[in-house]
PDB file of C-alpha atoms in Angstrom:
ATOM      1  CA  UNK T1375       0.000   0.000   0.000  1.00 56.00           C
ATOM      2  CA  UNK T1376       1.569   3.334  -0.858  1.00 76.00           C
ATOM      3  CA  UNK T1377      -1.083   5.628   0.702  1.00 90.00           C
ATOM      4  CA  UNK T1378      -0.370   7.598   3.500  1.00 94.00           C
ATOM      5  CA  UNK T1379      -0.304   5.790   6.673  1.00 95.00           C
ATOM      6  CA  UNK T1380      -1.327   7.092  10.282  1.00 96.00           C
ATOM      7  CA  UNK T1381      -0.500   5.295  13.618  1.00 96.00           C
ATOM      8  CA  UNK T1382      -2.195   4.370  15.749  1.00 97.00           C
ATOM      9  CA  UNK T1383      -5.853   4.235  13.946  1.00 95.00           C
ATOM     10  CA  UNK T1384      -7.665   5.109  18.007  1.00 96.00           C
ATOM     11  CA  UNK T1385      -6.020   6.380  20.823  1.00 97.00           C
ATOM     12  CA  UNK T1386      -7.627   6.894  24.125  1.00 97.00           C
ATOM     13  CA  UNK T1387      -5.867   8.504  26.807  1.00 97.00           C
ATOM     14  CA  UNK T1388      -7.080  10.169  30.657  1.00 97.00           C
ATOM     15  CA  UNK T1389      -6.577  13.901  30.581  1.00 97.00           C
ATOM     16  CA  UNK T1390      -3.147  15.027  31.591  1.00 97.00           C
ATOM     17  CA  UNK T1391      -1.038  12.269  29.573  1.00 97.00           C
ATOM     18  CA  UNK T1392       1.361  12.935  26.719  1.00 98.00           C
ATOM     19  CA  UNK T1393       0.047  11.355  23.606  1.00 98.00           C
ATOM     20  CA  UNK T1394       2.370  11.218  20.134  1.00 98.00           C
ATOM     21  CA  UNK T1395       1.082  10.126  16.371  1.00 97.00           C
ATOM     22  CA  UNK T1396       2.757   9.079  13.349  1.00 97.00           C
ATOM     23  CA  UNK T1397       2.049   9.756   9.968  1.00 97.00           C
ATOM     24  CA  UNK T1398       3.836   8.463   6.970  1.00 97.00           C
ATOM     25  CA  UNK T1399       3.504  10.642   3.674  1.00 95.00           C
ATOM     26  CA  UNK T1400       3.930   9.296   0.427  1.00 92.00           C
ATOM     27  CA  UNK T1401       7.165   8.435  -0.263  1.00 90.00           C
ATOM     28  CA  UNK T1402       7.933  11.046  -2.730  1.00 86.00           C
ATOM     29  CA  UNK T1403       5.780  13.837  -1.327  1.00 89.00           C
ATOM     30  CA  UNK T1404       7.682  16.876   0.091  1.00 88.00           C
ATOM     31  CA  UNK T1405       4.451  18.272   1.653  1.00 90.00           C
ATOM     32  CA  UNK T1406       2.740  17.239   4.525  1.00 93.00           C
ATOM     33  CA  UNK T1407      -0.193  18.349   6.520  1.00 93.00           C
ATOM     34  CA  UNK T1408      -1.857  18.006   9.938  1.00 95.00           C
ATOM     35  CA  UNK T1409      -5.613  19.025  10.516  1.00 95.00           C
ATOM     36  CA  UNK T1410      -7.880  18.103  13.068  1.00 96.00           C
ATOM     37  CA  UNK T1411     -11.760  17.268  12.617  1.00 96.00           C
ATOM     38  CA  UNK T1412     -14.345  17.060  15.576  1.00 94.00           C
ATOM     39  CA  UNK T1413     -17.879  15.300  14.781  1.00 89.00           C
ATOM     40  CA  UNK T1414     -19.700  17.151  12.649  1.00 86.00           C
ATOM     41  CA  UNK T1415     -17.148  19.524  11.221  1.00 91.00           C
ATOM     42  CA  UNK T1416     -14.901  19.498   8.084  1.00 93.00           C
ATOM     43  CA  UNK T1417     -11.441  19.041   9.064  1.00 93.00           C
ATOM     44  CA  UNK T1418      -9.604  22.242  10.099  1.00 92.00           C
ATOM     45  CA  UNK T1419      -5.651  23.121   9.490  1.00 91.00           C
ATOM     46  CA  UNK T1420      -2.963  22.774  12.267  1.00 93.00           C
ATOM     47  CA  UNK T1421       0.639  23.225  10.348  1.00 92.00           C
ATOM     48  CA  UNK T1422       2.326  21.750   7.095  1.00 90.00           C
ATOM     49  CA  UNK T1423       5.622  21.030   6.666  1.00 91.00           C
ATOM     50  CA  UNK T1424       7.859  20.866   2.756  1.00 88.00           C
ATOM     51  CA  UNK T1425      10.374  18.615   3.557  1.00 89.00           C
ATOM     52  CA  UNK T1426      11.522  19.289   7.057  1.00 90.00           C
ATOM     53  CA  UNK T1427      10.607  22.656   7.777  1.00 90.00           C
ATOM     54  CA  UNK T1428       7.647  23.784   9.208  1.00 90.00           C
ATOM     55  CA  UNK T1429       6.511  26.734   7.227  1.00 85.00           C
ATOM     56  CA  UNK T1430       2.960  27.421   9.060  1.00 84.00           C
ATOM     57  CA  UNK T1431       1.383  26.888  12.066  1.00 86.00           C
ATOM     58  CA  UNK T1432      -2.605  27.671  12.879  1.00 86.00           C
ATOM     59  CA  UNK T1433      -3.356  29.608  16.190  1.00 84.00           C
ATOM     60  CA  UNK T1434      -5.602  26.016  16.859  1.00 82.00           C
ATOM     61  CA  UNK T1435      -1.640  25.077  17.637  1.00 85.00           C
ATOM     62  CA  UNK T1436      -1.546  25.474  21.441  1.00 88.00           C
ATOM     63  CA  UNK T1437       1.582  25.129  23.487  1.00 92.00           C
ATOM     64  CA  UNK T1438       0.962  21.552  23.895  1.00 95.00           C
ATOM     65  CA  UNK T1439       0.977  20.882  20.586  1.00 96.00           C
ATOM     66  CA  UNK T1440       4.000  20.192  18.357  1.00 95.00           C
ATOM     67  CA  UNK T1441       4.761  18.721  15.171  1.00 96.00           C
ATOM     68  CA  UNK T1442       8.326  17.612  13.722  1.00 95.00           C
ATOM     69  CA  UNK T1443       9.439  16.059  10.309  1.00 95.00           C
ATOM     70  CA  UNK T1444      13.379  15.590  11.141  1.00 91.00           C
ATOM     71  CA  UNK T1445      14.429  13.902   8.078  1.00 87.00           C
ATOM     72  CA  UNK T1446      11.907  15.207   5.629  1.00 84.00           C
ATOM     73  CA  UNK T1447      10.016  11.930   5.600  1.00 91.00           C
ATOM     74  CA  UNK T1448       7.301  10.754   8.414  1.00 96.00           C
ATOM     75  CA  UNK T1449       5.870  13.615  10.749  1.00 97.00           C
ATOM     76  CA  UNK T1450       4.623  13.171  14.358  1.00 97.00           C
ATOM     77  CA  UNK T1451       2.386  15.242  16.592  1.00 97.00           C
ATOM     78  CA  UNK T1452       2.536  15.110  20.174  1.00 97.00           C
ATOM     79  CA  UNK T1453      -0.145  16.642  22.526  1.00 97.00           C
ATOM     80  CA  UNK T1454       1.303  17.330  26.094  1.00 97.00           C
ATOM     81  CA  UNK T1455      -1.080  17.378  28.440  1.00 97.00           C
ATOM     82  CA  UNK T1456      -4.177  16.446  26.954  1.00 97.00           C
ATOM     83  CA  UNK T1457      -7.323  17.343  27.639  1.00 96.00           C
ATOM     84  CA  UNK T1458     -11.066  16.676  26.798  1.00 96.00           C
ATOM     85  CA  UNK T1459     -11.298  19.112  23.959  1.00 95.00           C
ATOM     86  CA  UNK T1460      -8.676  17.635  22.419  1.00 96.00           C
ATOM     87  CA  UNK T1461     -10.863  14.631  21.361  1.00 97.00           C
ATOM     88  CA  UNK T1462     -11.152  15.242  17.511  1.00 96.00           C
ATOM     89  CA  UNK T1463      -9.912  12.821  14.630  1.00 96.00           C
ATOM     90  CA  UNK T1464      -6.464  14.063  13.518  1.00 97.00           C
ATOM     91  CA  UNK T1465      -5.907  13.509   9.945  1.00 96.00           C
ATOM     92  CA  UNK T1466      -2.985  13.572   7.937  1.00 96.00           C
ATOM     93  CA  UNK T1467      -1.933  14.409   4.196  1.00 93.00           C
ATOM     94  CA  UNK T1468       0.681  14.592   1.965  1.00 92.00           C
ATOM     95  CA  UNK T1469       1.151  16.697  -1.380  1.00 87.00           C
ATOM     96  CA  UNK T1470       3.861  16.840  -4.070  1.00 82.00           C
ATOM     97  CA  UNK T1471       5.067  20.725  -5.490  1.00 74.00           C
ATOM     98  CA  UNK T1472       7.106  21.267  -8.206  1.00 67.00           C
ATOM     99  CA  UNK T1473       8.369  23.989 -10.060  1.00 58.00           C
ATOM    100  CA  UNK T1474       6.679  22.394 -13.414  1.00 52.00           C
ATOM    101  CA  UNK T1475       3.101  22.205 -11.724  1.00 49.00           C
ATOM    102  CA  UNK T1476       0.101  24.903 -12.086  1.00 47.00           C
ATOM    103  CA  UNK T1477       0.337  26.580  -8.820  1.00 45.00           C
ATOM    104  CA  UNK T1478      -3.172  26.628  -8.203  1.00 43.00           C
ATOM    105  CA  UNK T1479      -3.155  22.906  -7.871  1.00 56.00           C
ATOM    106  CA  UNK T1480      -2.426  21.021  -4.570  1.00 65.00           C
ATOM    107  CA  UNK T1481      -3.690  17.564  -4.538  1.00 78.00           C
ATOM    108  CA  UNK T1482      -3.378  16.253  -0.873  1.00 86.00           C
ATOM    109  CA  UNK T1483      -3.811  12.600  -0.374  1.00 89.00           C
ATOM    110  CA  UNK T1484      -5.155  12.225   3.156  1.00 92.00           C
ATOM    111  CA  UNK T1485      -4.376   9.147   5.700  1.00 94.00           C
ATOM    112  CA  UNK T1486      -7.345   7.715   7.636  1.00 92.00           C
ATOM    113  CA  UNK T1487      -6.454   9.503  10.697  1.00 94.00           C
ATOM    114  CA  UNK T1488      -5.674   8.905  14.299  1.00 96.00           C
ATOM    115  CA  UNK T1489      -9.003   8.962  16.668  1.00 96.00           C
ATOM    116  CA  UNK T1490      -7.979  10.389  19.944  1.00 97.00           C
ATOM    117  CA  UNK T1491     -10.358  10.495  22.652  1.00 97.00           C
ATOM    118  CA  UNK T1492      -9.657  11.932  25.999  1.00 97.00           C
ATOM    119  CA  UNK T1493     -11.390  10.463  28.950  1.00 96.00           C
TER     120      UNK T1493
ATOM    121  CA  UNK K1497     -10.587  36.220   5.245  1.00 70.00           C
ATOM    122  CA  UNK K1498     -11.939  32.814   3.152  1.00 77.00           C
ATOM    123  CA  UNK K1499     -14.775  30.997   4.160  1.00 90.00           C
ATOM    124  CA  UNK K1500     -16.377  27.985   2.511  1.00 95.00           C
ATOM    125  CA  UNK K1501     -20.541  27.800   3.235  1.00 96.00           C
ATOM    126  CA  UNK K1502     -21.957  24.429   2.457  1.00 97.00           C
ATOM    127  CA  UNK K1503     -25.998  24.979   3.317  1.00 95.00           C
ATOM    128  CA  UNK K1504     -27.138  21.740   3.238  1.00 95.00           C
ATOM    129  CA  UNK K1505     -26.440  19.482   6.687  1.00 93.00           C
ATOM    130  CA  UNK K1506     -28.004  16.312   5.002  1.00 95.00           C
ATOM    131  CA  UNK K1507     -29.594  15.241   1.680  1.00 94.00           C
ATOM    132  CA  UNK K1508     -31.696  12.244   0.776  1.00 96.00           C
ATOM    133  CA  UNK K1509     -31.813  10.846  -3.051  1.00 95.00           C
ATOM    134  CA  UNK K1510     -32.917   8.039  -4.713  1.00 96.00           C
ATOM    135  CA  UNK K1511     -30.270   5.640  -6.669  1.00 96.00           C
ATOM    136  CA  UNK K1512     -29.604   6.442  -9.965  1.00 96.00           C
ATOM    137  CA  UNK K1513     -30.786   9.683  -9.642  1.00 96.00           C
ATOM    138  CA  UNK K1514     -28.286  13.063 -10.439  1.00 96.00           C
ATOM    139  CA  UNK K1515     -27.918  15.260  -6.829  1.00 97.00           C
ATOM    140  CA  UNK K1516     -26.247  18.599  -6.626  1.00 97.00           C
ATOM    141  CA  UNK K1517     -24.186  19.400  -3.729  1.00 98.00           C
ATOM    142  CA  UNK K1518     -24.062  23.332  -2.672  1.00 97.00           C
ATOM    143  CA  UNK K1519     -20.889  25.470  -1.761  1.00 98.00           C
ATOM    144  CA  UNK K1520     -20.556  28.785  -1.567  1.00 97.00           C
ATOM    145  CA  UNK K1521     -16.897  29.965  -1.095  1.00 96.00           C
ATOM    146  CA  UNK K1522     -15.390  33.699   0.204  1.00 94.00           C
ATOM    147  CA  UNK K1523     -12.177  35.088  -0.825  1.00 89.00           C
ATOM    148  CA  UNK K1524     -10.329  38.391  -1.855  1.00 85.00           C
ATOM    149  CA  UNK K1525      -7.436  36.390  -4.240  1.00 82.00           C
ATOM    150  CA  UNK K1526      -7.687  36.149  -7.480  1.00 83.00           C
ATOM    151  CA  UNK K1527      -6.137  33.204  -8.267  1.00 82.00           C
ATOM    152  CA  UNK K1528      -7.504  30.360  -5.790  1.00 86.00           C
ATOM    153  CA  UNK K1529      -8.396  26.476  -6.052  1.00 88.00           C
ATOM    154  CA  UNK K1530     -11.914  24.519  -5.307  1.00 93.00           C
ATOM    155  CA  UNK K1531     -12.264  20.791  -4.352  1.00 93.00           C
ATOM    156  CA  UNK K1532     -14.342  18.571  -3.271  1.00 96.00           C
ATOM    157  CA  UNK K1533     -13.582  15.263  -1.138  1.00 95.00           C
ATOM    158  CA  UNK K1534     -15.673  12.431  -0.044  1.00 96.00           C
ATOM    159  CA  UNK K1535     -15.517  10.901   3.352  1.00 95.00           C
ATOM    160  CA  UNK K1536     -17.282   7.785   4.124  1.00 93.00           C
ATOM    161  CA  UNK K1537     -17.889   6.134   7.066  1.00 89.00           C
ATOM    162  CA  UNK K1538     -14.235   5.093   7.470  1.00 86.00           C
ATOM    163  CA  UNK K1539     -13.250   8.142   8.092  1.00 86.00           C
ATOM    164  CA  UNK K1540     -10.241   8.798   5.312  1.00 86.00           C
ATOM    165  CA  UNK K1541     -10.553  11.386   2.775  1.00 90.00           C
ATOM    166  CA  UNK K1542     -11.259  10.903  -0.670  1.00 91.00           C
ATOM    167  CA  UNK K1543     -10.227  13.274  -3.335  1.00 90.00           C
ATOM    168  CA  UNK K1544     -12.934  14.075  -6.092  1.00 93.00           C
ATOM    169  CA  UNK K1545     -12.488  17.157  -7.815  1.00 93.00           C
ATOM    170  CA  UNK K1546     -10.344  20.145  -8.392  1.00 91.00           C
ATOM    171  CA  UNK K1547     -11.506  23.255 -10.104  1.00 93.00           C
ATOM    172  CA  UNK K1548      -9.146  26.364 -10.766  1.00 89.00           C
ATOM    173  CA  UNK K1549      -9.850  29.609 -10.705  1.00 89.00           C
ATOM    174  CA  UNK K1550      -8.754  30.587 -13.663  1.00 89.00           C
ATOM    175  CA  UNK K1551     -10.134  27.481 -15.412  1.00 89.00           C
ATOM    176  CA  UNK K1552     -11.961  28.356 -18.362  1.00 87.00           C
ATOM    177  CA  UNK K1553     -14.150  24.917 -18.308  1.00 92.00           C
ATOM    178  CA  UNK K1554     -15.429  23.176 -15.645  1.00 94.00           C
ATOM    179  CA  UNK K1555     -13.897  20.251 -13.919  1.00 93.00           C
ATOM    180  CA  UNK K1556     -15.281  16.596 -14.608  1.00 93.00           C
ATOM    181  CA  UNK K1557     -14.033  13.446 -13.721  1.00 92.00           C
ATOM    182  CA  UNK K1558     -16.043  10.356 -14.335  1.00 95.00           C
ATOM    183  CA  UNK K1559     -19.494  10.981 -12.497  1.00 96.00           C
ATOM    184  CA  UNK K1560     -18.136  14.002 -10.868  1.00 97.00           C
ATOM    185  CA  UNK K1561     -18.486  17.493 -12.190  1.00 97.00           C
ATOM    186  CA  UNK K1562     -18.071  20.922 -10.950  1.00 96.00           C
ATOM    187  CA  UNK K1563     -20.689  23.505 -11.516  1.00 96.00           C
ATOM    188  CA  UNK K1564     -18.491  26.764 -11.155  1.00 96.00           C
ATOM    189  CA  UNK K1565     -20.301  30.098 -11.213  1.00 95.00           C
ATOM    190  CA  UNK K1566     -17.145  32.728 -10.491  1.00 94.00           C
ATOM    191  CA  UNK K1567     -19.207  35.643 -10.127  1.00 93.00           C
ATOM    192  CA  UNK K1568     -21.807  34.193  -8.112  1.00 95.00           C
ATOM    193  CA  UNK K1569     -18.356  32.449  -5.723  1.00 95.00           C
ATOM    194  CA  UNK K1570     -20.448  28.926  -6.381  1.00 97.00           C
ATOM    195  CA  UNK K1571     -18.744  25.694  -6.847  1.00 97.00           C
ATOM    196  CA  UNK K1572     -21.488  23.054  -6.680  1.00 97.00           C
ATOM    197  CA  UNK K1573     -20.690  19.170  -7.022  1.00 98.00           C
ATOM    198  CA  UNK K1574     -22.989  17.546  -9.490  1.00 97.00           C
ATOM    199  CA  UNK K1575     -22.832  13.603  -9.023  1.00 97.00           C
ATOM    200  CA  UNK K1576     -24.550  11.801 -11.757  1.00 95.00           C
ATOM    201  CA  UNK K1577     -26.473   8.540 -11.446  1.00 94.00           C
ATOM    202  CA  UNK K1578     -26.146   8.283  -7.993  1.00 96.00           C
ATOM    203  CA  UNK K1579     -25.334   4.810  -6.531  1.00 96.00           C
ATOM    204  CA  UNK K1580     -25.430   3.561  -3.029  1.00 96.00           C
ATOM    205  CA  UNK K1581     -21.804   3.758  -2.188  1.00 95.00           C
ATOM    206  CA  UNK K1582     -21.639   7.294  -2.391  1.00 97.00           C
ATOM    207  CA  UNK K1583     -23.763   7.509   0.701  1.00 97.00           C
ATOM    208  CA  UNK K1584     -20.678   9.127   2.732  1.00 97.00           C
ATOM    209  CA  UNK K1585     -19.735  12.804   3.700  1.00 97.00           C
ATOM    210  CA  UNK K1586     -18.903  15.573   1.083  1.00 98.00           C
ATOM    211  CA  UNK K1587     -16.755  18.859   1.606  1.00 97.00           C
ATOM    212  CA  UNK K1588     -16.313  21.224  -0.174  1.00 97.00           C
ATOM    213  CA  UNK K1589     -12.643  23.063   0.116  1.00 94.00           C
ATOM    214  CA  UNK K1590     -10.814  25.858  -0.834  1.00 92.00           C
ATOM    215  CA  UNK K1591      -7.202  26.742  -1.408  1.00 85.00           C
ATOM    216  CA  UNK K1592      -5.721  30.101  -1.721  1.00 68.00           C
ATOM    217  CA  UNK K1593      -2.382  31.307  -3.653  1.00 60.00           C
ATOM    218  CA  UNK K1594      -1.157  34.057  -3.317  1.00 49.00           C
ATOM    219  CA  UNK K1595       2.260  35.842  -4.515  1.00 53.00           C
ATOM    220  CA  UNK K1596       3.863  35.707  -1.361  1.00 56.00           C
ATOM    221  CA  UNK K1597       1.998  33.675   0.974  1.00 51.00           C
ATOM    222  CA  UNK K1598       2.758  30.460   2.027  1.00 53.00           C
ATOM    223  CA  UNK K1599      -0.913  29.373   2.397  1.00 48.00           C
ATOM    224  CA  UNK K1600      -1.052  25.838   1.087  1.00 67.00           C
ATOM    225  CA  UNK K1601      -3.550  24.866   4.091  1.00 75.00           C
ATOM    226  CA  UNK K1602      -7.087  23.993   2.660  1.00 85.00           C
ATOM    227  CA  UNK K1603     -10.343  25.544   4.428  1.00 89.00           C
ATOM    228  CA  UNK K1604     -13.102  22.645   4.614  1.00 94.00           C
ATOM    229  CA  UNK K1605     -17.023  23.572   4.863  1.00 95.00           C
ATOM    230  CA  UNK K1606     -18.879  21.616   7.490  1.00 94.00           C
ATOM    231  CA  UNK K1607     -19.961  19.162   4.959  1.00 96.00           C
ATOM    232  CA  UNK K1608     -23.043  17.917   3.347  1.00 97.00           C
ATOM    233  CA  UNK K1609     -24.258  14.202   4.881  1.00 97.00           C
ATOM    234  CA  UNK K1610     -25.794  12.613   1.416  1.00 97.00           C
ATOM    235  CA  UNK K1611     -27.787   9.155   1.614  1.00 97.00           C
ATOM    236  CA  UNK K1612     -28.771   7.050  -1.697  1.00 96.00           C
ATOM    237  CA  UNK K1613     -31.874   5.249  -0.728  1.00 95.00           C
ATOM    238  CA  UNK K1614     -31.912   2.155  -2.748  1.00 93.00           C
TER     239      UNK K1614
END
């Protein structure tokens, strides 16, 4: 399979623990992209990364959050000190830029995301 | 700042009949991208469509196709012959370039639930 790829597929966790997930782009894709969706909304934007720098960050991006791509290729996000409004599904995607492609166009392949729920 | 309106929380339709899906989008670029993606029950993401701004056609693909009204900022997904598997969730989404900026985040709508009744 050489879609992206999210670990673990659930996560639940008591409020005040450290929680970390994994995503793994596709191979090739120097984009990649962290949003977070609670029930009954479209997914909303936390940070991207091309390659291994992280070139935005949404104010949703609290303290506790962080993200890091260190070698360009898989990505993980790490909530410190969760709490209960940090129950969402967290999805991940990846894109490929080039110099030679419309600008306009951005095709993000999306992982079936991480379901955290905070008890 | 943008903003994507999708007005309809749910929609019923009968297989094999064609179903529009509404989105309304907000924005002060002028050069901007539309999609739509499908989510089903699973949960991942599905890509659909992509529609340009500066497109002079609208975007198909397969039983997919855009209805893009510029001036009116509408980007409705027309499915054709609907079947049962596309009961599932639809967004609508929007992606901004600018000279610039670096946003490459998409804005989602809140969705559109659509069930095929058999």
């Amino acid at each position: 399979d050489t879609g992206v790829s999210q670990n673990p597929r659930h996560k639940i966790t008591k409020r005040g623990q450290n929680v970390t997930f994994r995503c793994d782009p596709i191979s090739e894709h120097n984009r990649l992209y962290w949003y977070r969706q609670t029930l009954g909304q479209g997914p909303e934007f936390l940070t991207y990364f091309q390659n291994e720098a992280q070139l935005e960050k949404s104010r949703l991006l609290s303290d506790r959050f962080s993200a890091e791509r260190p070698k360009g290729s898989f990505s993980t996000l790490e909530i410190q000190r969760t709490e209960q409004g940090d129950s969402a599904m967290y999805l991940c995607a990846s894109s490929f830029i080039s110099g030679t492609r419309r600008l306009s166009y951005n095709e993000q392949f999306f992982g079936p995301g991480t379901r955290l729920t905070v008890l | 700042a943008q903003k994507i309106t999708q007005t309809q929380p749910g929609m019923f339709v009968q297989e094999k009949e064609a179903v529009t899906l509404d989105c309304t989008y907000d924005t002060s670029d002028p050069s901007y991208g539309l999609f739509w993606y499908k989510q089903p029950s699973s949960g991942e993401m599905i890509f659909l469509i992509y529609q340009g701004s500066y497109d002079q056609q609208n975007a198909t693909e397969g039983r997919y196709s855009l209805n893009f009204q510029k001036a009116r900022k509408s980007a409705n997904l027309v499915i054709s012959a609907s079947q049962l598997g596309d009961s599932a969730m639809y967004f609508c989404a929007m992606r901004e370039v600018s000279p610039g900026s670096s946003a490459s985040k998409i804005i989602f709508g809140s969705g559109t639930r659509l069930s095929i009744r058999p």
